[in-house]
Amino acid sequence: MWCLELLLPLLLIIHDASCQWSIWLPRDISAMTNSCVVIPCSFMYPSGIRPIRGVHGIWYFGQPYPQLFPPVVFKSLTEVVHESYKGRTKLLGDLNQRNCTLLIGNIGAEHSGRYYFRADIGGANKYSYPDFAELKVLDQPSIDVPEEIVSDESLELTCYVPDNCPDMTPEIQWMYTDYLPDPAFSTEYLEESNTAVLSNTLVFTPRPMHNGQLLGCRVYYPNTTLVYERLISLDVKYSPRSVWVNVSSEVMESSSVTLHCEVDSNPPPRISWMFEDNELLWDTASNLSLSLDDVTPVNEGVYTCVGDNGYGVMNTSMYLAVKYPPREPVVNESLTVVEGASLALHCSTQGSPAPTLTWLKDGELVGTITAGELSVLEIVEVTPQEDGHYRCLAENEHGRASTSLNITVEYAPVLLEESKCTVVREGVQCVCIATGNPEPTIEFYLPDLNVTVNETDGRYNFYTHTDGHTSTAMIKLREKGERADNGGPAVNVHCSMHNIYGRESVLLELQQEKKYMMAVIVGTIGGVAVIAFIIAAVRYVGQNNKKENGNPRQDVVLENPALYYSAVKKDKQNLRKKV
């Protein structure tokens, strides 16, 4: 019925048309393998021709002309057909009604091709129509997939199957849809050019997770074993949804490090490694590694991996810390300052982690220990004690470094307490010791004589010596011609010292005079005691000799007085030795 409904408008048109050899049949038609197919067909021939013994027809495969011996698909006069079509073909139309519709059953892939019809009206009125119907035998349904599937945008997938076999009606099912979000299905029956197609449309919104997932369309014919399937893999385009990089890390100076970046996107993105505003490396891939060799502190900072695939841009950053020992500290140049002034000593360095800075003066700690890259040692109202060698020491867990400078303090002369006058055998010796910077010049002034003694005066035994910032001067005042009015030694001596920052004159006291007198008294008493001890010892020894020898000295005196005197003298000498 459906064929007649389709042919009726055509027949009406043909009835009004000019009577020429013409044919109508679908240019393309398809069917599933092992099913059947009906090729709708109607033809015309000149109206002046009258069929002699009815109208006959022949269906050829591949070629329309019999002289080329094409395979015979169907022949109305006989049942002689090509081997591959035996028992498979049947003419559904009535040739006398100019209907040449053909049924082919149990078709296979070998039956795909062009089919031509040849009309035989009788006698010489035979005509091969050049128009053809091309049959496509399918082994699976077709799925209409959009050129581009974009994440988060509604997607329609349509599965098609031909429905050109009147004895078999197909049905369609979608496979692997359980993981889809809210899928919707709709079925539609389409007819075009007297060929029928059954379709089923699947609608859902894909996500990035659906990229690469399988979907299937299954076609089956009820009450048969015929089943056909088609699988597709979803190619879902989505912008980068994650950019993975190394966690922030620490490396030692001069070592090597590799930074890894992976980007999840479809299609693969253009990955670039950025350092500050500079692009270091790029490639179109799903991952990219950046290698840094012989790392220096210049390489420390924020590294950013950027992924861009045309559907979106995403980036992730990491911080690379470069550890290294402190650099040699930068300090002030060596300084010369005047006593009473103020100064600030700066020490700066670099290190990672931040070093501790310590100020040392002549090896001793001064100031406070500072954690950081800058330390300032402030000295208010500088004194001579601040003069010396200063060193800034920088330390962290990876090493240490130091830099030194000298602070020179210039100040007016200062008399040291060692300055004094001392009584000596020759008279009085005066020593004047003063410190100052520049080293002071020392002179002696004798007010009683109104004389200034310095190294240019040769009348006095003047001696001077300089050691660093300390000057020492000494004179000796002899008794002859250098006595005071009361007859004692002249000890009224002034020490005068000066440099560019000041002058000072100090009276030197005779600090050792009492000790000297005490030494004389003690020495005298001690000498008397020694003499008394010697006399007592001599008497004691003499008395012992008398007892032991029975007064031999009388016998000796009587006989030889000279010999007795010599013996006594010898005994005294022996006694002195004992004492």
XYZ file of C-alpha atoms in Angstrom:
579
model
C 0.000 0.000 0.000
C 2.722 2.368 0.830
C 4.222 1.846 -2.636
C 0.942 2.600 -4.391
C 0.496 5.718 -2.310
C 3.918 6.867 -3.380
C 3.384 5.986 -7.067
C -0.031 7.575 -7.452
C 1.180 11.187 -7.689
C 3.873 10.038 -10.049
C 1.408 8.248 -12.318
C -0.735 11.330 -12.481
C 2.235 13.365 -13.532
C 3.325 10.782 -16.078
C -0.147 10.622 -17.584
C 0.156 14.255 -18.553
C 3.734 13.956 -19.662
C 4.910 13.395 -23.164
C 5.202 9.791 -24.135
C 8.953 9.066 -24.067
C 11.146 6.289 -22.730
C 11.609 7.264 -19.082
C 11.923 5.614 -15.651
C 11.744 6.612 -12.060
C 13.562 4.836 -9.236
C 15.501 6.005 -6.143
C 19.035 6.969 -6.882
C 20.261 5.629 -3.514
C 18.724 3.028 -1.277
C 20.119 1.056 1.614
C 19.355 -2.041 3.611
C 20.841 -4.065 6.455
C 22.731 -7.205 5.584
C 20.696 -10.432 5.735
C 17.498 -8.402 5.546
C 15.531 -7.456 2.433
C 15.083 -4.372 0.313
C 12.341 -3.090 -2.008
C 13.451 -0.885 -4.882
C 10.466 1.250 -5.978
C 10.286 1.576 -9.788
C 7.935 2.949 -12.497
C 8.652 3.399 -16.164
C 7.141 4.908 -19.335
C 7.421 4.105 -22.991
C 6.113 5.946 -26.095
C 2.329 6.020 -26.292
C 2.324 4.963 -29.902
C 3.702 1.523 -28.990
C 1.213 -1.206 -28.305
C 2.431 -4.245 -26.356
C 2.092 -7.373 -28.495
C 2.110 -10.080 -25.848
C 2.200 -7.935 -22.711
C 5.026 -5.971 -21.155
C 8.112 -7.770 -19.870
C 11.157 -6.559 -18.067
C 14.673 -7.481 -16.938
C 16.704 -6.191 -13.948
C 20.455 -6.059 -14.474
C 23.244 -5.569 -11.974
C 26.164 -3.321 -12.751
C 25.407 -2.579 -16.448
C 22.198 -1.722 -18.397
C 23.183 -3.217 -21.727
C 22.728 -6.928 -22.406
C 25.561 -7.033 -24.914
C 27.912 -6.447 -21.962
C 26.466 -9.550 -20.302
C 25.675 -8.033 -16.920
C 24.341 -10.355 -14.176
C 20.580 -10.868 -14.488
C 18.818 -10.072 -11.227
C 15.268 -10.741 -12.357
C 13.626 -11.685 -15.694
C 9.905 -11.815 -16.156
C 9.867 -14.237 -19.068
C 12.069 -16.897 -17.497
C 13.506 -17.725 -14.113
C 17.059 -17.700 -15.420
C 19.002 -15.321 -13.130
C 22.496 -14.977 -11.891
C 23.593 -17.529 -9.323
C 23.862 -14.917 -6.535
C 20.226 -13.916 -6.985
C 18.551 -17.298 -7.251
C 15.609 -17.458 -4.879
C 16.260 -13.889 -3.674
C 14.324 -11.653 -6.083
C 10.686 -11.033 -6.728
C 8.833 -8.473 -8.841
C 6.291 -6.674 -6.705
C 5.027 -4.351 -9.403
C 2.762 -5.034 -12.385
C 4.724 -4.375 -15.565
C 1.530 -3.912 -17.530
C 0.799 -1.071 -15.133
C 4.302 0.199 -15.775
C 5.340 -0.692 -12.212
C 8.742 -2.364 -12.027
C 9.188 -2.449 -8.203
C 11.690 -5.192 -7.200
C 12.155 -7.108 -3.940
C 15.562 -8.572 -3.075
C 15.709 -10.813 -0.005
C 18.532 -12.051 2.188
C 20.937 -9.544 0.732
C 24.617 -9.515 1.451
C 27.530 -7.178 0.966
C 28.095 -8.602 -2.501
C 24.718 -7.241 -3.606
C 25.778 -3.642 -3.104
C 25.900 -1.786 -6.406
C 23.851 -0.298 -9.252
C 20.624 -1.857 -10.532
C 19.243 -1.136 -14.029
C 15.829 -1.953 -15.572
C 15.227 -2.959 -19.225
C 11.673 -2.834 -20.658
C 10.482 -5.292 -23.357
C 7.272 -4.098 -24.981
C 7.455 -6.658 -27.766
C 9.169 -6.900 -31.093
C 11.938 -4.400 -31.429
C 10.550 -2.200 -28.719
C 13.145 -2.936 -26.072
C 14.843 -0.278 -24.077
C 17.506 -0.229 -21.337
C 17.004 2.787 -19.064
C 20.269 4.485 -18.199
C 19.059 5.613 -14.803
C 19.901 3.294 -11.898
C 19.242 2.681 -8.236
C 22.371 2.201 -6.166
C 21.959 -0.201 -3.278
C 24.136 0.026 -0.156
C 24.142 -3.015 2.065
C 25.055 -2.052 5.640
C 26.372 -4.227 8.418
C 25.819 -1.623 11.165
C 23.619 1.405 11.721
C 24.922 4.917 11.213
C 25.266 7.551 13.922
C 25.148 11.222 13.108
C 27.808 12.860 15.298
C 28.376 16.638 15.266
C 31.745 17.819 14.038
C 32.464 19.260 17.465
C 31.283 18.161 20.890
C 31.861 20.825 23.520
C 31.595 20.271 27.229
C 28.602 21.800 28.990
C 26.776 22.307 25.683
C 23.725 20.264 24.720
C 24.551 17.375 22.385
C 22.298 15.487 19.951
C 23.314 12.097 18.605
C 21.058 10.384 16.047
C 21.148 6.722 15.092
C 19.769 5.803 11.648
C 18.708 2.459 10.189
C 17.039 1.867 6.775
C 13.478 0.586 6.820
C 12.993 -0.632 3.252
C 11.974 -4.211 3.972
C 8.151 -4.492 4.344
C 8.331 -7.839 6.124
C 10.804 -6.679 8.794
C 10.532 -3.558 10.950
C 13.652 -2.557 12.896
C 13.897 -1.140 16.414
C 16.673 1.022 17.895
C 18.229 1.079 21.363
C 21.059 3.200 22.781
C 23.826 1.451 24.712
C 26.015 2.608 27.655
C 23.838 5.547 28.593
C 23.685 4.809 32.330
C 26.514 7.266 33.126
C 24.981 10.115 31.102
C 23.356 13.044 32.903
C 19.611 13.143 32.233
C 19.572 11.530 28.752
C 16.474 12.030 26.558
C 15.404 9.776 23.660
C 13.094 10.366 20.679
C 12.178 8.195 17.660
C 11.293 9.432 14.191
C 10.271 7.785 10.923
C 11.555 9.532 7.792
C 10.641 8.993 4.140
C 12.523 10.504 1.280
C 12.517 9.538 -2.382
C 10.365 6.527 -1.600
C 12.978 5.196 0.808
C 12.345 4.952 4.554
C 14.696 5.548 7.466
C 14.073 4.969 11.167
C 15.992 7.225 13.548
C 16.435 7.585 17.282
C 17.920 10.747 18.789
C 19.789 10.904 22.111
C 20.072 14.328 23.821
C 22.277 15.091 26.858
C 24.880 17.592 28.110
C 28.368 16.128 28.124
C 30.991 16.885 30.751
C 34.795 16.616 30.589
C 34.508 13.262 32.331
C 32.617 11.899 29.302
C 35.567 12.432 26.981
C 36.624 9.088 25.569
C 33.523 7.290 26.831
C 31.786 4.771 24.565
C 28.226 5.086 23.302
C 26.454 2.477 21.219
C 23.444 2.180 18.941
C 21.838 -1.265 18.663
C 19.398 -2.222 15.898
C 17.450 -5.435 16.041
C 14.491 -6.989 14.217
C 11.861 -8.530 16.468
C 11.259 -12.227 16.095
C 14.621 -12.619 14.365
C 18.189 -13.103 15.394
C 19.373 -10.126 13.430
C 21.216 -7.588 15.618
C 23.417 -4.747 14.471
C 25.563 -2.454 16.642
C 27.627 0.657 16.189
C 29.971 2.088 18.844
C 31.479 5.579 19.004
C 33.922 7.220 21.361
C 32.969 10.692 22.531
C 35.507 13.375 21.717
C 34.404 16.048 24.175
C 36.230 19.344 23.857
C 36.797 21.176 27.129
C 39.012 23.923 28.441
C 41.843 23.102 30.846
C 40.214 21.992 34.058
C 43.370 21.277 36.062
C 47.005 22.307 35.864
C 49.330 20.291 38.083
C 52.864 21.414 38.933
C 55.484 20.516 41.521
C 54.830 21.766 44.998
C 56.989 24.715 45.982
C 60.466 23.395 46.655
C 63.892 24.354 47.942
C 67.141 23.567 46.151
C 70.759 24.303 46.881
C 72.725 26.725 44.797
C 74.626 25.115 41.874
C 72.315 22.082 41.876
C 69.784 21.050 39.201
C 66.004 20.901 39.392
C 63.183 19.844 37.038
C 59.760 21.459 37.153
C 56.863 19.329 35.872
C 53.501 20.516 34.556
C 50.493 18.455 33.493
C 47.326 19.946 32.008
C 43.998 18.135 31.689
C 42.190 19.458 28.613
C 40.888 18.394 25.209
C 42.382 19.045 22.746
C 45.884 19.062 24.246
C 46.845 22.612 25.172
C 49.752 24.839 24.397
C 51.720 24.615 27.649
C 54.194 27.329 28.535
C 56.487 27.829 31.520
C 56.663 31.465 32.609
C 59.170 33.090 34.967
C 57.971 36.536 35.889
C 56.986 37.933 32.474
C 59.352 35.767 30.420
C 58.321 32.608 28.563
C 61.031 30.006 29.130
C 59.605 26.982 27.296
C 56.455 25.910 25.439
C 55.002 22.926 23.597
C 51.639 21.548 22.485
C 51.221 18.515 24.690
C 49.523 17.315 27.827
C 52.660 17.749 29.933
C 55.866 19.752 29.831
C 58.994 19.679 32.001
C 61.386 22.573 32.584
C 64.955 21.713 33.589
C 67.169 24.222 35.376
C 70.878 23.440 35.708
C 73.465 25.114 37.930
C 70.807 27.028 39.827
C 71.722 30.459 41.211
C 69.770 32.906 43.404
C 68.727 34.620 40.172
C 66.556 31.568 39.470
C 64.592 32.001 42.690
C 61.021 33.173 42.281
C 57.554 32.284 41.049
C 57.237 29.890 38.095
C 53.866 29.654 36.336
C 52.596 26.908 34.043
C 49.947 28.155 31.593
C 47.675 25.859 29.584
C 45.666 27.228 26.603
C 43.786 25.003 24.145
C 41.494 27.556 22.515
C 38.535 26.625 24.726
C 39.973 28.231 27.820
C 43.099 29.184 29.732
C 44.259 27.986 33.139
C 47.489 28.387 35.075
C 49.128 27.300 38.308
C 52.205 28.748 39.992
C 54.907 27.452 42.306
C 57.763 29.081 44.207
C 61.322 27.886 43.783
C 63.593 28.829 46.682
C 67.370 28.693 46.160
C 69.376 28.099 49.339
C 72.952 29.346 49.581
C 75.503 30.397 52.218
C 75.934 34.069 53.097
C 77.761 36.240 50.623
C 80.747 38.255 51.788
C 79.252 41.101 53.833
C 79.529 44.668 52.617
C 80.630 47.044 55.401
C 81.868 50.620 55.757
C 85.348 51.510 54.729
C 87.828 51.799 57.581
C 87.065 55.032 59.435
C 88.936 57.672 61.389
C 86.750 59.591 63.848
C 87.301 62.146 66.563
C 86.531 61.312 70.175
C 83.001 62.329 71.103
C 81.570 61.892 67.610
C 78.897 59.321 66.724
C 79.068 56.715 63.970
C 77.022 53.890 62.484
C 78.612 50.758 61.057
C 76.520 49.079 58.350
C 76.788 45.431 57.409
C 74.720 43.974 54.578
C 74.786 40.578 52.959
C 72.639 38.038 51.193
C 71.940 34.438 52.040
C 69.135 31.914 52.076
C 67.822 31.357 54.630
C 68.390 34.869 55.925
C 71.667 34.871 57.866
C 72.356 36.133 61.366
C 74.737 39.088 61.543
C 77.138 39.513 64.464
C 79.528 42.388 65.181
C 82.848 41.510 66.800
C 85.481 43.942 68.083
C 88.931 42.480 68.477
C 87.274 39.071 68.672
C 84.723 40.038 71.340
C 80.964 40.360 70.789
C 79.660 43.899 70.576
C 76.107 45.029 69.974
C 73.318 42.537 69.351
C 72.921 39.586 66.990
C 70.622 40.492 64.100
C 68.586 38.083 61.962
C 68.334 39.519 58.473
C 70.391 40.923 55.662
C 71.269 44.253 57.320
C 72.785 45.095 60.683
C 73.702 48.571 61.957
C 76.064 49.015 64.889
C 75.615 52.511 66.337
C 78.264 54.040 68.570
C 77.299 57.249 70.341
C 80.041 59.568 71.663
C 83.004 57.569 70.570
C 85.768 57.048 73.130
C 89.316 55.808 72.602
C 88.109 52.406 73.816
C 86.117 52.038 70.575
C 89.344 52.121 68.565
C 90.098 48.717 67.117
C 89.401 45.984 64.588
C 85.720 45.340 63.821
C 84.398 42.292 61.997
C 80.876 41.567 60.722
C 80.154 37.826 60.725
C 77.272 36.414 58.639
C 76.110 32.838 59.314
C 73.356 30.471 58.257
C 72.958 26.718 58.130
C 74.873 26.509 54.867
C 78.009 28.461 55.772
C 79.551 31.697 57.019
C 81.393 34.739 55.701
C 82.871 37.858 57.267
C 84.347 41.256 56.418
C 86.480 43.504 58.605
C 87.229 47.186 59.020
C 89.277 49.338 61.344
C 87.993 52.206 63.470
C 90.658 54.744 64.392
C 89.724 57.198 67.153
C 91.663 60.439 67.345
C 91.688 62.162 70.720
C 93.593 64.632 72.900
C 96.505 63.391 75.031
C 95.711 61.552 78.244
C 98.299 61.058 81.011
C 98.631 57.480 82.178
C 98.877 56.695 85.886
C 102.246 55.068 85.410
C 103.720 58.585 85.044
C 105.814 59.450 88.147
C 109.142 60.630 89.542
C 111.283 58.140 91.430
C 114.322 58.610 93.689
C 117.272 56.672 92.335
C 120.938 56.453 93.285
C 121.934 59.143 90.834
C 119.157 61.490 91.918
C 115.547 61.648 90.612
C 114.184 59.894 87.534
C 110.895 61.181 86.042
C 108.812 59.186 83.588
C 105.862 60.638 81.666
C 103.584 58.261 79.717
C 100.725 59.662 77.665
C 98.377 58.246 75.076
C 96.655 60.106 72.260
C 95.969 60.005 68.564
C 97.958 61.309 66.854
C 100.607 60.216 69.313
C 101.390 63.116 71.664
C 104.623 65.055 71.952
C 105.968 65.125 75.539
C 108.137 67.797 77.201
C 109.250 68.304 80.798
C 109.048 71.681 82.461
C 111.123 72.476 85.550
C 109.448 75.558 87.073
C 112.120 76.009 89.762
C 114.708 76.361 87.051
C 112.304 77.762 84.474
C 113.601 75.173 82.027
C 111.694 73.197 79.380
C 113.325 69.888 78.604
C 112.673 68.117 75.297
C 114.557 66.045 72.793
C 116.213 69.161 71.388
C 117.792 69.991 74.740
C 121.047 68.171 75.285
C 121.759 69.377 78.824
C 119.612 66.681 80.417
C 119.519 62.960 80.023
C 116.261 63.044 78.030
C 114.800 59.864 76.485
C 111.619 59.462 74.461
C 109.858 56.492 72.813
C 106.645 56.056 70.848
C 104.668 52.799 70.631
C 101.461 53.122 68.632
C 99.389 55.832 70.221
C 101.449 55.834 73.432
C 104.431 58.134 73.963
C 106.917 57.698 76.778
C 109.461 60.330 77.891
C 112.043 60.144 80.737
C 114.629 62.466 82.267
C 117.157 61.988 85.093
C 117.916 64.896 87.411
C 121.364 64.532 88.998
C 122.157 66.062 92.396
C 125.052 68.180 91.178
C 123.747 71.615 90.360
C 120.140 70.357 90.520
C 119.211 70.736 94.182
C 116.296 72.536 95.648
C 116.687 75.436 98.041
C 116.114 73.193 101.081
C 118.889 70.844 99.973
C 116.626 67.986 98.890
C 116.226 66.605 95.357
C 114.398 68.787 92.826
C 111.057 66.951 92.237
C 108.964 69.883 91.038
C 108.617 68.518 87.503
C 105.730 69.157 85.091
C 104.907 66.803 82.226
C 103.584 68.670 79.193
C 101.944 66.756 76.369
C 100.140 67.905 73.243
C 98.817 66.910 69.815
C 96.484 68.558 67.319
C 93.479 68.003 69.611
C 94.800 69.507 72.833
C 97.579 70.270 75.319
C 97.889 69.374 78.983
C 100.510 69.911 81.697
C 100.533 67.778 84.857
C 102.762 68.011 87.959
C 104.557 64.716 88.578
C 104.695 63.763 92.243
C 107.567 61.912 93.848
C 105.531 58.829 94.449
C 108.375 56.471 95.534
C 110.218 58.729 98.116
C 108.725 57.154 101.290
C 109.425 53.647 100.087
C 113.013 54.581 99.371
C 113.582 55.963 102.953
C 111.963 52.900 104.435
C 114.345 50.719 102.442
C 117.345 52.667 103.881
C 116.107 52.281 107.461
C 115.278 48.622 107.052
C 118.639 48.016 105.406
C 120.547 49.703 108.265
C 118.756 47.754 110.968
C 119.223 44.554 109.079
C 122.970 45.183 108.741
C 123.404 45.791 112.485
C 121.530 42.598 113.263
C 123.744 40.601 110.927
C 126.941 41.989 112.547
C 125.662 41.169 116.072
C 124.852 37.662 114.944
C 128.364 37.208 113.546
C 130.037 38.396 116.785
C 127.888 36.028 118.856
C 128.697 33.157 116.603
C 132.443 33.868 116.809
C 132.394 33.877 120.587
C 130.420 30.676 120.742
C 132.850 28.873 118.460
C 135.859 30.162 120.455
C 134.535 28.907 123.741
C 133.962 25.459 122.291
C 137.513 25.300 121.056
C 138.891 26.068 124.558
C 136.962 23.232 126.114
C 137.962 20.722 123.507
C 141.728 21.532 123.369
C 142.437 22.222 127.033
C 143.480 25.788 126.400
C 146.137 24.974 123.828
C 146.628 28.586 122.969
C 148.618 29.212 126.235
C 151.025 26.454 125.276
C 151.394 27.901 121.853
C 151.911 31.431 123.123
C 154.647 30.298 125.443
C 156.479 28.395 122.866
C 155.817 30.405 119.705
C 153.664 33.584 119.894
C 153.745 34.115 116.121
C 152.353 30.693 115.466
C 149.534 31.332 117.967
C 148.493 34.533 116.192
C 148.356 32.708 112.865
C 146.164 29.983 114.330
C 143.719 32.472 115.804
C 143.563 34.357 112.575
C 142.859 31.132 110.702
C 140.072 30.220 113.096
C 138.387 33.573 112.548
C 138.575 33.087 108.815
C 136.958 29.656 109.110
C 134.312 31.143 111.378
C 133.483 33.829 108.842
C 133.079 31.171 106.159
C 130.685 29.268 108.407
C 128.741 32.390 109.141
